One Martini backbone bead per residue (centre of mass of N, CA, C, O) as a GRO file, in nm:
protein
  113
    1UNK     BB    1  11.211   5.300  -7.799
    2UNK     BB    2  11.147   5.031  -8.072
    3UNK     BB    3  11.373   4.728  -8.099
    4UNK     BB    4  11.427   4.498  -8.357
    5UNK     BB    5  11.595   4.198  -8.316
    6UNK     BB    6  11.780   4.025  -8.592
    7UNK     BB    7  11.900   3.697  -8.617
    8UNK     BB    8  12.051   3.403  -8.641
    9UNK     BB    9  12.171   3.447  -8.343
   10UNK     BB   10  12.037   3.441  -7.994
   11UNK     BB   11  12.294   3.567  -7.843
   12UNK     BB   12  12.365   3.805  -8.019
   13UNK     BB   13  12.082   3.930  -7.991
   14UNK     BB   14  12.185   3.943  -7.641
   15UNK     BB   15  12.416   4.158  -7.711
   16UNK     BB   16  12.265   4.368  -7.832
   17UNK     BB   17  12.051   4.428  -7.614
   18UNK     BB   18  12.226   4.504  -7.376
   19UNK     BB   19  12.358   4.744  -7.511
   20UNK     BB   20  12.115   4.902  -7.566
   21UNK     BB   21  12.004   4.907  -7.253
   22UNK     BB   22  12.246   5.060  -7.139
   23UNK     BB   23  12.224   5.321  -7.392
   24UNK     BB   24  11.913   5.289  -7.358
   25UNK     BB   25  11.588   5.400  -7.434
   26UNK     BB   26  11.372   5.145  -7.415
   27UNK     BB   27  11.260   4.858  -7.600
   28UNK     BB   28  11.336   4.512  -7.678
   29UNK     BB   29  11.319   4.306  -7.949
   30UNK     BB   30  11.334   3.933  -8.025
   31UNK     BB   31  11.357   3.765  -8.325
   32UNK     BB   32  11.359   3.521  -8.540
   33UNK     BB   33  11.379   3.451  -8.883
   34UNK     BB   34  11.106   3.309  -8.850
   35UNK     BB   35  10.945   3.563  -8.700
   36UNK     BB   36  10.976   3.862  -8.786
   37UNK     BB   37  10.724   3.905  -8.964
   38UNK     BB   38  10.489   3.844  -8.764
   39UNK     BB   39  10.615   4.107  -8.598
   40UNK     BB   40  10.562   4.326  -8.794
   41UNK     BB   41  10.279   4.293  -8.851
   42UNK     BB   42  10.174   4.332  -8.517
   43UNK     BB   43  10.400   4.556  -8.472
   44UNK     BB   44  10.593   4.845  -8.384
   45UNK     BB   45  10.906   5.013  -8.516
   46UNK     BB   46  11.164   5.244  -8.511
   47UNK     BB   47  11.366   4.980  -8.548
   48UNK     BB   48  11.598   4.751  -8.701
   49UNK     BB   49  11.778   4.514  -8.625
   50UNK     BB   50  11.940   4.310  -8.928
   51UNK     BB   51  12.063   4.086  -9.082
   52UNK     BB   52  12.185   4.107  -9.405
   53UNK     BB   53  12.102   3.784  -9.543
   54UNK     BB   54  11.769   3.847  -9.463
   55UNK     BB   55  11.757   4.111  -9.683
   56UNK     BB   56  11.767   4.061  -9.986
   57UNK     BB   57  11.542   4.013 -10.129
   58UNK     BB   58  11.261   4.141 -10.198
   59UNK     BB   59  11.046   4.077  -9.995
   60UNK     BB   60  11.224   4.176  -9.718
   61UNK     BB   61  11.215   4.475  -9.859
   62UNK     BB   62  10.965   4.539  -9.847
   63UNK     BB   63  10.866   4.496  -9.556
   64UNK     BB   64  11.068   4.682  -9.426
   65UNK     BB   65  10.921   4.898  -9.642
   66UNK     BB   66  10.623   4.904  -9.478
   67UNK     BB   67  10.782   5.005  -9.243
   68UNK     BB   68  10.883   5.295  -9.005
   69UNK     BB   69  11.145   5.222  -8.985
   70UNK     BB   70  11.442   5.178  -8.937
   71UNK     BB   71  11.761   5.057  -9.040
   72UNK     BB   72  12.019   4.798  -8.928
   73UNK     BB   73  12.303   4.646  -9.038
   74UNK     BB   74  12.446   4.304  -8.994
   75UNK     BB   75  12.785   4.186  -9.002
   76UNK     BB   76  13.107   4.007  -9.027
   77UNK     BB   77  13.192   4.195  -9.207
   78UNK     BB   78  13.367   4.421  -9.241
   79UNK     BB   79  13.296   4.789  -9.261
   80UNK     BB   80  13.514   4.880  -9.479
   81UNK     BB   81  13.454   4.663  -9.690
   82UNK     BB   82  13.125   4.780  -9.698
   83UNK     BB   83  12.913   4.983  -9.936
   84UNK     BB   84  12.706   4.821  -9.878
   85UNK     BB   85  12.357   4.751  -9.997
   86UNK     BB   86  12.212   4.773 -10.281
   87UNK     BB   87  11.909   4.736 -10.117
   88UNK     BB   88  12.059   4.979  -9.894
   89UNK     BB   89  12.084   5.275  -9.963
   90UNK     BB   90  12.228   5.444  -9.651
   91UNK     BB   91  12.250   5.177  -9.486
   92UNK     BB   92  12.378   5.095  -9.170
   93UNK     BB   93  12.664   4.922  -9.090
   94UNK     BB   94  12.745   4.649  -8.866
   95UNK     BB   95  12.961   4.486  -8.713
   96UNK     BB   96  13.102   4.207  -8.630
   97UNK     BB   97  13.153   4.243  -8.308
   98UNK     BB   98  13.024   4.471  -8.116
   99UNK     BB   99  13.039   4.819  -8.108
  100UNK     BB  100  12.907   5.008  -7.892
  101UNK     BB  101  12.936   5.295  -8.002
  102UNK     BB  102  12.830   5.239  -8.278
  103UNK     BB  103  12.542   5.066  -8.215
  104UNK     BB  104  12.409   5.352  -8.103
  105UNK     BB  105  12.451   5.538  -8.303
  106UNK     BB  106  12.296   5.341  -8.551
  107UNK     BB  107  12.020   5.373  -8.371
  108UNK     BB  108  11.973   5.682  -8.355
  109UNK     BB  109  12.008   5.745  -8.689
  110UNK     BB  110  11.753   5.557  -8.757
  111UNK     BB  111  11.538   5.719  -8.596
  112UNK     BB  112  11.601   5.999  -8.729
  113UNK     BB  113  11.501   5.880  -9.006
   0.00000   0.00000   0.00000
């Protein structure tokens, strides 16, 4: 499985990282905000773990349904306060900071869809 990993923080991004490698097989791949469309047009993923501030625009919405991954996004606010995100009905939301066992489930399940 291929993972891309798009955060604010360079941190946050390499603590979702340590996550999934310790508890997935596969690649995981970090991008910067400011790099991530030329990795996803280069790339192939799986996946993309990405905030969710990132991808509000219609051009974001585009670019990431225009790859075959699944998409999960990530958030500050609790999840449970968060009904989804108009933009993206039915993708599953993770909090930060990461709850180890939430974040391999919603990686898993982005794979399978």
């Amino acid at each position: 499985m291929r993972i891309l990993i798009v955060d604010l923080e360079y941190l946050v991004a390499m603590e979702a990282e340590r996550i999934l490698t310790e508890n997935l097989d596969g690649e995981m791949v970090i991008a910067m905000p400011r790099d991530y469309p030329a990795v996803l047009e280069t790339q192939n993923f799986d996946v993309v773990l990405i905030h969710a501030s990132l991808v509000r625009s219609p051009e974001a919405v585009r670019r990431l349904n225009a790859t075959e991954a699944g998409v999960v996004l990530s958030t500050l606010m609790d999840e449970e306060a968060v009904d989804g995100f108009a933009e993206w009905p039915g993708v599953v939301v993770v909090s930060k900071p990461f709850d180890d066992q939430k974040l391999v489930a919603a990686i898993k399940n982005a794979a399978r869809n």
